[in-house]
Every structure is written in structure tokens, then in C-alpha cells.
PDB file of C-alpha atoms in Angstrom:
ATOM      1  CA  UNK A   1     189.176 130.924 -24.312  1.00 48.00           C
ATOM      2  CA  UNK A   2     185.401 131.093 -25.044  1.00 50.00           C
ATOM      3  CA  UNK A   3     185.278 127.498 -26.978  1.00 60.00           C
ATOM      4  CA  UNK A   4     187.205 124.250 -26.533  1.00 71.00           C
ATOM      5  CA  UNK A   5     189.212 123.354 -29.306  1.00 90.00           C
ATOM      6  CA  UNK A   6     189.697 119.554 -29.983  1.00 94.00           C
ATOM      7  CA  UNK A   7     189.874 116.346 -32.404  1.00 97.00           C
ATOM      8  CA  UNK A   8     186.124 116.116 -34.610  1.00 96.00           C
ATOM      9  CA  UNK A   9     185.206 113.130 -37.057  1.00 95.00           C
ATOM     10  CA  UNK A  10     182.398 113.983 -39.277  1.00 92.00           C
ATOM     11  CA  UNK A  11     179.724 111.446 -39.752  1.00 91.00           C
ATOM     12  CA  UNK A  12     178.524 109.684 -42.779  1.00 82.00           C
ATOM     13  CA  UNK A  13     174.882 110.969 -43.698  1.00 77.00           C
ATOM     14  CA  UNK A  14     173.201 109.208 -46.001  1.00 74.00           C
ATOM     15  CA  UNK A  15     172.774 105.011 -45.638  1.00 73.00           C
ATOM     16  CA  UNK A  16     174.080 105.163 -49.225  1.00 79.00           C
ATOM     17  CA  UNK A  17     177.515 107.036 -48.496  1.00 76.00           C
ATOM     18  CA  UNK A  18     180.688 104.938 -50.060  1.00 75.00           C
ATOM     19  CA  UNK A  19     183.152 104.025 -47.646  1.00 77.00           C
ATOM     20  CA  UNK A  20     186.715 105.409 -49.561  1.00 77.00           C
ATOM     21  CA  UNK A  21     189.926 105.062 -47.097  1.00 79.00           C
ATOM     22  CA  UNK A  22     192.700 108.144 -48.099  1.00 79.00           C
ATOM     23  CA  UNK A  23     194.984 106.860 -50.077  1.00 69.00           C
ATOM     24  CA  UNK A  24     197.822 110.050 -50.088  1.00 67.00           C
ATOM     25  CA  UNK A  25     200.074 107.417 -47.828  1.00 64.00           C
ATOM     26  CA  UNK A  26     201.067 105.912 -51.040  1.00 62.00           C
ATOM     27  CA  UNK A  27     202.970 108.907 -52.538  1.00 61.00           C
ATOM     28  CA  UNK A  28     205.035 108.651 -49.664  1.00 64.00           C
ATOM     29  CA  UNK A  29     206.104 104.661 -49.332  1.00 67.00           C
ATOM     30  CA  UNK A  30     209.432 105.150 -50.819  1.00 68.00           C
ATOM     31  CA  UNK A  31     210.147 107.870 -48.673  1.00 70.00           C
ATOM     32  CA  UNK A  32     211.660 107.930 -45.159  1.00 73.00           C
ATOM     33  CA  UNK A  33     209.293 110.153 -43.137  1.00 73.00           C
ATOM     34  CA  UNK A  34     211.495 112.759 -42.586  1.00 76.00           C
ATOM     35  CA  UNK A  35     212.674 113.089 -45.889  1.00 77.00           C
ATOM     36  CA  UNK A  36     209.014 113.390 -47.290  1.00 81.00           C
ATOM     37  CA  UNK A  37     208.207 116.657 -44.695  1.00 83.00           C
ATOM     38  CA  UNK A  38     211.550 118.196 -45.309  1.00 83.00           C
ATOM     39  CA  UNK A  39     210.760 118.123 -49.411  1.00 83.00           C
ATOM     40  CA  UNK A  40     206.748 118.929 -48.745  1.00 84.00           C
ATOM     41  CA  UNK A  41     207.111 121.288 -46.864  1.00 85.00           C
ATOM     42  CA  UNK A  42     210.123 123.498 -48.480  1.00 85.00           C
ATOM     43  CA  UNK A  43     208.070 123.341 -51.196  1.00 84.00           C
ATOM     44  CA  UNK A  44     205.588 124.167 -49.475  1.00 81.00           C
ATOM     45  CA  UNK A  45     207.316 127.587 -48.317  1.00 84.00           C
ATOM     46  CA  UNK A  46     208.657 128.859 -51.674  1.00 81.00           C
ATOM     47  CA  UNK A  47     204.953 128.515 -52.846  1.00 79.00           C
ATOM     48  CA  UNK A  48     204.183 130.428 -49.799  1.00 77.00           C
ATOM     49  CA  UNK A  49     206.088 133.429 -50.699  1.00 75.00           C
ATOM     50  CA  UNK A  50     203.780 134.911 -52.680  1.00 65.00           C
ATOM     51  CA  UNK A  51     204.778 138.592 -53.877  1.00 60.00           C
ATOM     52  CA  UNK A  52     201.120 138.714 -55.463  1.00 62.00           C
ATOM     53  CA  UNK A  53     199.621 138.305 -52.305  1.00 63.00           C
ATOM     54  CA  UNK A  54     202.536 140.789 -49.911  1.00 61.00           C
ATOM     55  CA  UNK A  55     202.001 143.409 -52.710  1.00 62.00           C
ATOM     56  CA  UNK A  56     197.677 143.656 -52.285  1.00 67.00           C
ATOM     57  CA  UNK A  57     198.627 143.964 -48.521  1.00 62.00           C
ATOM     58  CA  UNK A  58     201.453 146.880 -49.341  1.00 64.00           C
ATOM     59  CA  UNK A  59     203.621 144.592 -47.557  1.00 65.00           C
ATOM     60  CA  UNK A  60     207.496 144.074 -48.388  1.00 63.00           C
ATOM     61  CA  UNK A  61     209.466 141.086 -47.675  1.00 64.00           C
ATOM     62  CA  UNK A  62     213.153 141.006 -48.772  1.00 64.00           C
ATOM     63  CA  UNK A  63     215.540 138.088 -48.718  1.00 71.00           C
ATOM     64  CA  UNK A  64     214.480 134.411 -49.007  1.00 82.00           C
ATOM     65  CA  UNK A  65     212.634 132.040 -47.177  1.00 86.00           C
ATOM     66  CA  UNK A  66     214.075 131.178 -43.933  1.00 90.00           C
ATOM     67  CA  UNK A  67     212.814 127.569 -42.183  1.00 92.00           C
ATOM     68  CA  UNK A  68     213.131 126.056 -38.754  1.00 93.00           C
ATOM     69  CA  UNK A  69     213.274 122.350 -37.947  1.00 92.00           C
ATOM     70  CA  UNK A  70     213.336 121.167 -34.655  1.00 93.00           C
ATOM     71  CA  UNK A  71     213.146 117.984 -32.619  1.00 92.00           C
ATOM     72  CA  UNK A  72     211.470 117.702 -28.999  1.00 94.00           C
ATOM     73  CA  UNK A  73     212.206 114.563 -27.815  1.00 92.00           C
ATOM     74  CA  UNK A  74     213.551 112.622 -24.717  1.00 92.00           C
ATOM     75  CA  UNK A  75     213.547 114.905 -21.628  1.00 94.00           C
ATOM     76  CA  UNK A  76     212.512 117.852 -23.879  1.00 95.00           C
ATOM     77  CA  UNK A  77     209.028 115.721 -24.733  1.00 97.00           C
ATOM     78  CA  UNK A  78     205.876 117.462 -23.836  1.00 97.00           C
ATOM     79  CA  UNK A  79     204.538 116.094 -20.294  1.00 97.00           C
ATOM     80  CA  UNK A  80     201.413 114.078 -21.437  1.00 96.00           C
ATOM     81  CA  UNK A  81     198.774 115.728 -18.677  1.00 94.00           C
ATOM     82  CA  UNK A  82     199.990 118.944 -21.179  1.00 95.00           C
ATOM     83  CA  UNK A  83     199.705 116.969 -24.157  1.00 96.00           C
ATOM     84  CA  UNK A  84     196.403 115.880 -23.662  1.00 95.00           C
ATOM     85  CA  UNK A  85     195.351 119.605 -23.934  1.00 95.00           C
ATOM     86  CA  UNK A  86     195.529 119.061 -27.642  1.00 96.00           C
ATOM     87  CA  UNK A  87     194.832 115.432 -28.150  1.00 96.00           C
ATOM     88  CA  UNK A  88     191.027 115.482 -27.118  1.00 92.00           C
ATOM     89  CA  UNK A  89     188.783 113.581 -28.863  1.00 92.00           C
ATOM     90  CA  UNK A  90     191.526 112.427 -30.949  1.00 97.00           C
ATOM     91  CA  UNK A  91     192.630 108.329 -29.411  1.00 96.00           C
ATOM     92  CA  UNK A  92     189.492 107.134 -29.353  1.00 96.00           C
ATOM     93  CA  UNK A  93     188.629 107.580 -33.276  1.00 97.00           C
ATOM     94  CA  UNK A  94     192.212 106.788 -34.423  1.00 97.00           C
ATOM     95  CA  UNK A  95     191.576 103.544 -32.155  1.00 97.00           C
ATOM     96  CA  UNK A  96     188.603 102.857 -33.704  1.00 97.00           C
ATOM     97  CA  UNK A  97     189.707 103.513 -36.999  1.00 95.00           C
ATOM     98  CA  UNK A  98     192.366 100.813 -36.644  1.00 95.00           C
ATOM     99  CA  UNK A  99     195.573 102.360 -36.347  1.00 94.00           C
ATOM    100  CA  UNK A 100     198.310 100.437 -34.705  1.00 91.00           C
ATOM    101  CA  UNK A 101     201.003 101.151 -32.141  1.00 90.00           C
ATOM    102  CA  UNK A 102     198.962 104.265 -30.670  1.00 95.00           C
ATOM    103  CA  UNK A 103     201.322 105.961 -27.465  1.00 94.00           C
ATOM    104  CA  UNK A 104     200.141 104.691 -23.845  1.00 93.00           C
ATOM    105  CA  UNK A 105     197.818 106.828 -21.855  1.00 90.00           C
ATOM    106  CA  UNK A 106     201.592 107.771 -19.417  1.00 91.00           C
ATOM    107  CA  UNK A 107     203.907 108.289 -21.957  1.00 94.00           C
ATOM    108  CA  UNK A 108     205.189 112.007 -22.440  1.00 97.00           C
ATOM    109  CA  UNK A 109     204.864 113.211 -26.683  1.00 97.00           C
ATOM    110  CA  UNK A 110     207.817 113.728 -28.622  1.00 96.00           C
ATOM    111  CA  UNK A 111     207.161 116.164 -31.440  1.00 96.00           C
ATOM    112  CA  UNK A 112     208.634 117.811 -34.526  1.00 94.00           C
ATOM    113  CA  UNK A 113     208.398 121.184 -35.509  1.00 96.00           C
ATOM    114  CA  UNK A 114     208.549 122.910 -39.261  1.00 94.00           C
ATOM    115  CA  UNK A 115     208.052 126.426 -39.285  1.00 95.00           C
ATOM    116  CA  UNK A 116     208.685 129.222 -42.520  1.00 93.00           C
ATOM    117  CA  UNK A 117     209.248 132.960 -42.371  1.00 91.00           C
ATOM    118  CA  UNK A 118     208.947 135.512 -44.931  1.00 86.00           C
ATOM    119  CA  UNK A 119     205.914 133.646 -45.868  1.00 89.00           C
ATOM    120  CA  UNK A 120     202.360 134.620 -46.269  1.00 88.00           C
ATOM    121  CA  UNK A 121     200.541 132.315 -43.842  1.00 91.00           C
ATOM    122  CA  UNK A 122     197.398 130.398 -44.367  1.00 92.00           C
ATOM    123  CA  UNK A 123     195.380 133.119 -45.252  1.00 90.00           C
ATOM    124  CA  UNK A 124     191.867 133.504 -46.776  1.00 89.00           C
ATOM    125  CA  UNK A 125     188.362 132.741 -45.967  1.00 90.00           C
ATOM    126  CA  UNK A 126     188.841 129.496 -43.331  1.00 91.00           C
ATOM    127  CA  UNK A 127     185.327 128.441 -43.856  1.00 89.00           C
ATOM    128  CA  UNK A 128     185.244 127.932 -47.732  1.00 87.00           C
ATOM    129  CA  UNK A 129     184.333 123.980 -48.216  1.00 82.00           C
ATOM    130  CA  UNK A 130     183.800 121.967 -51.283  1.00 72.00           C
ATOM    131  CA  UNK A 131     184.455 123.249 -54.754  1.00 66.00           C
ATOM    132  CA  UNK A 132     184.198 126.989 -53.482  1.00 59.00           C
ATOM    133  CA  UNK A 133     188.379 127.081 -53.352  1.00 54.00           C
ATOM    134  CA  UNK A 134     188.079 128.571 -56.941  1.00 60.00           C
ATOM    135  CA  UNK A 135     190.173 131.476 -55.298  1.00 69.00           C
ATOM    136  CA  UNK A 136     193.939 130.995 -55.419  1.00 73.00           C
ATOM    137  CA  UNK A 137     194.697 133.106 -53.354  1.00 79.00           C
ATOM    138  CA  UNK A 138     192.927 131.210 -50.466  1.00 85.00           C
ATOM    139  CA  UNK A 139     196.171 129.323 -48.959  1.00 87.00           C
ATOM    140  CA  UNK A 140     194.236 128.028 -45.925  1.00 91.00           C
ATOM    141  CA  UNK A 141     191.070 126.182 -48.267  1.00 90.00           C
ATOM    142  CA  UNK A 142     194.312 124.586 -50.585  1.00 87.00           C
ATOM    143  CA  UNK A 143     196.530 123.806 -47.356  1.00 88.00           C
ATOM    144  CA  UNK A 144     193.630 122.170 -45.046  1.00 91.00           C
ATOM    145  CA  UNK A 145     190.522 121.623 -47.165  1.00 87.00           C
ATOM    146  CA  UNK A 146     191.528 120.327 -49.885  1.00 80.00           C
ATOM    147  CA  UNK A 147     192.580 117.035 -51.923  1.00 71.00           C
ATOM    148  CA  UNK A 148     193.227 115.460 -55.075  1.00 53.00           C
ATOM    149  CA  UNK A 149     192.126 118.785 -56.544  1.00 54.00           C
ATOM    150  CA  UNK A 150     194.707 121.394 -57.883  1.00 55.00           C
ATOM    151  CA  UNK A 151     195.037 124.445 -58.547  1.00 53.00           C
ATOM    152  CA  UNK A 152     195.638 127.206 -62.382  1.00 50.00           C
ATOM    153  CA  UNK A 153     198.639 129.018 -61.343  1.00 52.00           C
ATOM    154  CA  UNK A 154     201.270 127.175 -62.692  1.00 49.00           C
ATOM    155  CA  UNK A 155     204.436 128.587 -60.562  1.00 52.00           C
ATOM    156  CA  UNK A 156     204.260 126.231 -58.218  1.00 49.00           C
ATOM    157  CA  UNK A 157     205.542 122.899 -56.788  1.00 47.00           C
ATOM    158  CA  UNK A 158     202.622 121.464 -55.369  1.00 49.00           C
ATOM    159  CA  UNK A 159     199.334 120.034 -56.745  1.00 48.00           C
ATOM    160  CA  UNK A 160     196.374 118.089 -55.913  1.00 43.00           C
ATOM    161  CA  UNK A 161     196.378 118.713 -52.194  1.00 54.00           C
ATOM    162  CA  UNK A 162     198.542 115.674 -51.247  1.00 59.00           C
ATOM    163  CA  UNK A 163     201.640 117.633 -49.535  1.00 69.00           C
ATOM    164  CA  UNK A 164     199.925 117.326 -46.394  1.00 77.00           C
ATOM    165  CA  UNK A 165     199.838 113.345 -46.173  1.00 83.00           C
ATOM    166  CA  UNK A 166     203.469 114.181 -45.582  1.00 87.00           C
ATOM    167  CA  UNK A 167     202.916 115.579 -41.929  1.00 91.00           C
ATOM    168  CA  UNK A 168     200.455 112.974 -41.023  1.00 91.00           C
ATOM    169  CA  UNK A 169     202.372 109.578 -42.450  1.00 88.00           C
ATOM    170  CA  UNK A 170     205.429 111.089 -40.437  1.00 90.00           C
ATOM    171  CA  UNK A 171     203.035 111.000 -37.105  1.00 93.00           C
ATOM    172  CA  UNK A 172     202.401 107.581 -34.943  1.00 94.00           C
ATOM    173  CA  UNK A 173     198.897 109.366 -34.780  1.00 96.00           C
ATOM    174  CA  UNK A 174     198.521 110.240 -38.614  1.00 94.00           C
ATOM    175  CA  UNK A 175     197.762 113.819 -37.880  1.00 96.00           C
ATOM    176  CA  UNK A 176     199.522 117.050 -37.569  1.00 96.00           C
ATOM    177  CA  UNK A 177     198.610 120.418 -35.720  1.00 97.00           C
ATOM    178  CA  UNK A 178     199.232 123.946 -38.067  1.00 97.00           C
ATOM    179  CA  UNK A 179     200.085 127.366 -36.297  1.00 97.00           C
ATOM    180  CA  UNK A 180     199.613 130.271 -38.684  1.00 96.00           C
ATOM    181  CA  UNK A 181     199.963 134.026 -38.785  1.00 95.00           C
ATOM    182  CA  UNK A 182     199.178 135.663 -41.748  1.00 91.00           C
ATOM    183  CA  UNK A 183     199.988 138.700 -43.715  1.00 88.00           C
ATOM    184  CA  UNK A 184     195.968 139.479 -43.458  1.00 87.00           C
ATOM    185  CA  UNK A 185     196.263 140.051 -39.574  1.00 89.00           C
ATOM    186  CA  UNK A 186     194.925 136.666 -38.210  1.00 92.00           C
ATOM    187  CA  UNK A 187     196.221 134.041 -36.436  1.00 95.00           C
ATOM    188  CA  UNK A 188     194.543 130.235 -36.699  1.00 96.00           C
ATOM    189  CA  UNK A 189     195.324 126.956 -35.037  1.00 97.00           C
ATOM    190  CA  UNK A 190     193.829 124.059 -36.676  1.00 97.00           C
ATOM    191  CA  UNK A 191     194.822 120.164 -37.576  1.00 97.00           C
ATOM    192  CA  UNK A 192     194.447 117.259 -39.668  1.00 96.00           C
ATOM    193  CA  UNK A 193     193.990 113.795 -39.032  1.00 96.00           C
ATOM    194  CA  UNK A 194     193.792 110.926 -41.922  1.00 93.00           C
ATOM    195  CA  UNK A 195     192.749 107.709 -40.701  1.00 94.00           C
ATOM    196  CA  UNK A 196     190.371 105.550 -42.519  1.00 93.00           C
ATOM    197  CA  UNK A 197     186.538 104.656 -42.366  1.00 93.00           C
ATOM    198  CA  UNK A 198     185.596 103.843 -38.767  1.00 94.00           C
ATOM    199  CA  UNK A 199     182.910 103.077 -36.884  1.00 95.00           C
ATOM    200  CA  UNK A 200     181.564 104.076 -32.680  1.00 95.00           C
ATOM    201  CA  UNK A 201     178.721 103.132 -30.898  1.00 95.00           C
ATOM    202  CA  UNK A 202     176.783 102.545 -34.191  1.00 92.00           C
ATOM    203  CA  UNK A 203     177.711 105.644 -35.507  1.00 93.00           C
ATOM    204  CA  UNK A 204     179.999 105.551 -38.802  1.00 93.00           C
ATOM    205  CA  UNK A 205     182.787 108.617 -39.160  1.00 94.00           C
ATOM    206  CA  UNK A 206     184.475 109.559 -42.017  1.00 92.00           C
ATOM    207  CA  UNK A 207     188.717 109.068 -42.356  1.00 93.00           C
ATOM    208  CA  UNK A 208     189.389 112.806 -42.002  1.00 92.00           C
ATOM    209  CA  UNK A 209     189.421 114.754 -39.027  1.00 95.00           C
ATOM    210  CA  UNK A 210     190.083 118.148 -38.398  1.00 96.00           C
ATOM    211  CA  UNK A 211     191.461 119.994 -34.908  1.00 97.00           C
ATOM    212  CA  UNK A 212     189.361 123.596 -33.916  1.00 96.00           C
ATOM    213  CA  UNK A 213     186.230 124.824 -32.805  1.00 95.00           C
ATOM    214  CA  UNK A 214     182.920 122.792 -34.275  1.00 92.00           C
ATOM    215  CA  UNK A 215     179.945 124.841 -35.801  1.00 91.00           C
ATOM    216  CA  UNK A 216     176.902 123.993 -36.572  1.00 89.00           C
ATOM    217  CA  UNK A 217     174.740 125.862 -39.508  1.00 86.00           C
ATOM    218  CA  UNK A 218     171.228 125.647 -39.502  1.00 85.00           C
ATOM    219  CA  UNK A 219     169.752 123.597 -42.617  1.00 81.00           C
ATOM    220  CA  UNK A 220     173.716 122.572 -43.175  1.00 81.00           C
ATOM    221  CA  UNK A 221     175.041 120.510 -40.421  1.00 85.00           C
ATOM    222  CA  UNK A 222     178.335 121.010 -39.245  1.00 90.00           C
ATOM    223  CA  UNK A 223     181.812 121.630 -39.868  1.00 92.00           C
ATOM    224  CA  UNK A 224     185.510 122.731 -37.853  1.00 94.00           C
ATOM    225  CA  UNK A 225     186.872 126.064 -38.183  1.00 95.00           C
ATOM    226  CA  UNK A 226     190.254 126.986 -36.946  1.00 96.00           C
ATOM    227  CA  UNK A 227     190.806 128.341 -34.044  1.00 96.00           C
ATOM    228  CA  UNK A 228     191.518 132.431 -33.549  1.00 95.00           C
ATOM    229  CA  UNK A 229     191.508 133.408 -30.409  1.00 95.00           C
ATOM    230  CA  UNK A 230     195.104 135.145 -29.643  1.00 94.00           C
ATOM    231  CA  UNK A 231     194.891 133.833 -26.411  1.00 95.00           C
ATOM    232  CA  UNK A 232     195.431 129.843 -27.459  1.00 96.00           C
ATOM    233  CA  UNK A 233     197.698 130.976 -30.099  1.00 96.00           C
ATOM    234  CA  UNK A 234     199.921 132.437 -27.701  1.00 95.00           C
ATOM    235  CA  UNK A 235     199.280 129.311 -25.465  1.00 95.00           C
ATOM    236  CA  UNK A 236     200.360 126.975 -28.390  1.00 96.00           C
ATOM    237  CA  UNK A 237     203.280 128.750 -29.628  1.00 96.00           C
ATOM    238  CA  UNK A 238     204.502 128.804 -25.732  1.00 96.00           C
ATOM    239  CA  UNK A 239     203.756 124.753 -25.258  1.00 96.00           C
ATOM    240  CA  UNK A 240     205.354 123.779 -28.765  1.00 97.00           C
ATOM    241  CA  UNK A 241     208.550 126.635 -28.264  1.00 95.00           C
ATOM    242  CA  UNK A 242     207.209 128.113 -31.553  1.00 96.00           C
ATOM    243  CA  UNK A 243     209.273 130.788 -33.060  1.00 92.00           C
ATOM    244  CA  UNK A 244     205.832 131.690 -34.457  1.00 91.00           C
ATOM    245  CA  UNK A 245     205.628 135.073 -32.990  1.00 86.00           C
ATOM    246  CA  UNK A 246     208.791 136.676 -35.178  1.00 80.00           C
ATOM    247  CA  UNK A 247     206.760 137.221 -38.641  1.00 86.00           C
ATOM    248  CA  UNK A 248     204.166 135.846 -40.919  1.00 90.00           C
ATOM    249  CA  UNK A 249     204.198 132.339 -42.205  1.00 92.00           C
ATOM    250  CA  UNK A 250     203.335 128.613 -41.313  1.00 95.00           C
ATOM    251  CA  UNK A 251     204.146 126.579 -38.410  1.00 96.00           C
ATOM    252  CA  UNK A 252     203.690 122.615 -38.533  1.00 96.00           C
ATOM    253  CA  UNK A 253     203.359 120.464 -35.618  1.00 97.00           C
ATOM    254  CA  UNK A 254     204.171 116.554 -35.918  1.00 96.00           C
ATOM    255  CA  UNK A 255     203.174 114.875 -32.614  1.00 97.00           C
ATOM    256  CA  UNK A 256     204.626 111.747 -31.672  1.00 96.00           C
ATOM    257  CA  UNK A 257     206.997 111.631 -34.805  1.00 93.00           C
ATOM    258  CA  UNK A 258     207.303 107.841 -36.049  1.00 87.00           C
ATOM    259  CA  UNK A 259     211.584 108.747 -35.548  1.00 73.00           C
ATOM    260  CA  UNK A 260     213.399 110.532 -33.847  1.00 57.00           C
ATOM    261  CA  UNK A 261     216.341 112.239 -35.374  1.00 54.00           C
ATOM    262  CA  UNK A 262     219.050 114.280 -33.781  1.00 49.00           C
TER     263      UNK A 262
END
């Protein structure tokens, strides 16, 4: 793999800069936390199959949407010196940030898997930021870059960006890792994290955080890009048992799910 992929915070800028903690949690309160994935993210899936989007590709999918849950817990828990593979950079800001109850440095990670089929993936240009998501047809801007914003086309169940919350409030670690393979031909690993406002070494990061490869643009600073190498996508979907290989769609993982259900 020609780049390591981990955790990044961005950092505030300007002295000026407001400090505004997420507040998606809230949507979620009355909610168990499995009960909030398992209605985001079927949602989530019907909106993903898209026959817009197959037909431009001359693709044809029959039959409906087919999901996976699984649990990964007990003696089927990633061993940690394997978890930490895809943790780096990650503790440190969620300590910083506040969050409570954070897993011991030993312990092994449960996780929870949600993966789709029959689905079109997160596809579209991965490095469209800011208000350039004007394209609807750009799942991966509306599934990973964006919030509180929402989108014309009216058959659909979500809005405003604030499914995703549901992956990260159901994680000890408030974050979630995404394994896609779209109907375009690529294949991207990236995460969230949503923490709050936090502050290292003088240095003051924003709440959000985002799992891939960081980039720097001349004149424009940086930013996190998914990851595409087929090499770690094969690696990840071997780690998590990931039926992600089969067909197109979305994979979500939960680490270190706040409970365990058989």
C-alpha cells in the first residue's frame, strides 16, 4: 500500500473560528443504538437502489435489497495488535476531545457489521467538499461529507445528512469505518468520527474526523480522501469477514459497539 491510511482531525484556522460541538446525537436519544442503525441504515439501502443511477451504467439489478447484520464479539473480537491497524491516530483525539469509557490499550474490539447488496455503492467524485454536492447523484459527498444539508429528489427517506450519527452514537468510539464498491468500478475505504471541539499541544481540532489517506493542495490546505487501493480493500474485507466482495453496495463497520447483541 503506497500511503498509510489512518484517523485525521482538521484544525481550526482562523483565531476567530466558532467552536460548534455536533449535535446529530440528539435525533437518536430515544433510540436504543441498535435500533437507530437497523432503521438508518435500511433506509439507507432502499435509497441506495437507485435504477437512475444502474441504468447510466447499463447495469441491471433484479430483486430487492438484500442486507447483512452481523455481530463479532467475545472470542470472535478482532485481536487488538490487528485492531490497531485501523485505529491510528484515532484514541488520542477522542481522549482529548473528552469522550468517556474509551477501550484499554489490551482489550481485543468487538464490532458490528451492516452491509447492502443490489445497491449502488458510494459512488461519485470522493473529493467534492463544501456546497459543491449540488450533484445527486454523488452518494459518497451526501453519505460522508455532508450534514444538516439535504438534498431535491424527493423519493427518499433520508435528509439533512444526519443518518450517519446513527453508526457513530452506536460506537464506544463515536466513529464508524465504510467499505464500498460501486457500480462505477471503484472501491473506497473511509470513516467518520464525531466527537466535539478539542484541543492538543496548543493546537485546536475540529469535532469531525475522517479515516483515509490525507492530501494536501497547494494554496488550499488539506483534506482526507478515501482510500482505493484494492490491495487494503481486500485486506479490510478479509479482517472485518466482509461479504463485500459478492456485488456492489455499502458496507458499515461499528467498532467497539456500545452492546452487544446475539
Amino acid at each position: 500500500m503506497s500511503k498509510a491510511a489512518e484517523w485525521f482531525f482538521l484544525s481550526t484556522s482562523d483565531w476567530g473560528d466558532r467552536t460548534v460541538d455536533p449535535g446529530e446525537g440528539y435525533f437518536f436519544e430515544k433510540l436504543p443504538a441498535l435500533g437507530a442503525v437497523i432503521r438508518e441504515s435500511a433506509q439507507n439501502s432502499l435509497d441506495a437502489k437507485d435504477g437512475e443511477l444502474f441504468s447510466k451504467h447499463n447495469i441491471s439489478i433484479e430483486g430487492p435489497v438484500r442486507m447483512r447484520i452481523s455481530m463479532h464479539h467475545g472470542t470472535s473480537a478482532m485481536p487488538r495488535e490487528k485492531a490497531d491497524f485501523y485505529l491510528g491516530g484515532l484514541l488520542a483525539h477522542l481522549k482529548a476531545a473528552g469522550i468517556e469509557k474509551l477501550p484499554l490499550a489490551s482489550e481485543s474490539m468487538p464490532f458490528m457489521v451492516i452491509e447492502d447488496f443490489g445497491t449502488v455503492g458510494l459512488v461519485g467524485d470522493a473529493r467534492t467538499v463544501g456546497l459543491g454536492g449540488e450533484n445527486e447523484d454523488n452518494r459518497f459527498y451526501w453519505f460522508h461529507r455532508n450534514t444538516n444539508r439535504t438534498q431535491a429528489r424527493k423519493k427518499r427517506g433520508g435528509s439533512f445528512g444526519y443518518g450517519k450519527a446513527s453508526f457513530a452514537e452506536a460506537s464506544k468510539l463515536k466513529s464508524f469505518l465504510t467499505v464500498s464498491k460501486g457500480i462505477d468500478g471503484t472501491t473506497r475505504v473511509f470513516g467518520n468520527s464525531i466527537a466535539k471541539t478539542h484541543e492538543i499541544e496548543g493546537i485546536t481540532y475540529k469535532p469531525y474526523g475522517d479515516f483515509g489517506h490525507l492530501e494536501e493542495r497547494e494554496g488550499e490546505g488539506r483534506g482526507i480522501v478515501p482510500v482505493e487501493e484494492i490491495e487494503f480493500f481486500d485486506r479490510i474485507c478479509e479482517d472485518f469477514r466482509l461479504s463485500r466482495r459478492e456485488g456492489t453496495g455499502l458496507s458499515v463497520i461499528v467498532p467497539f459497539p456500545k452492546e452487544n447483541y446475539s
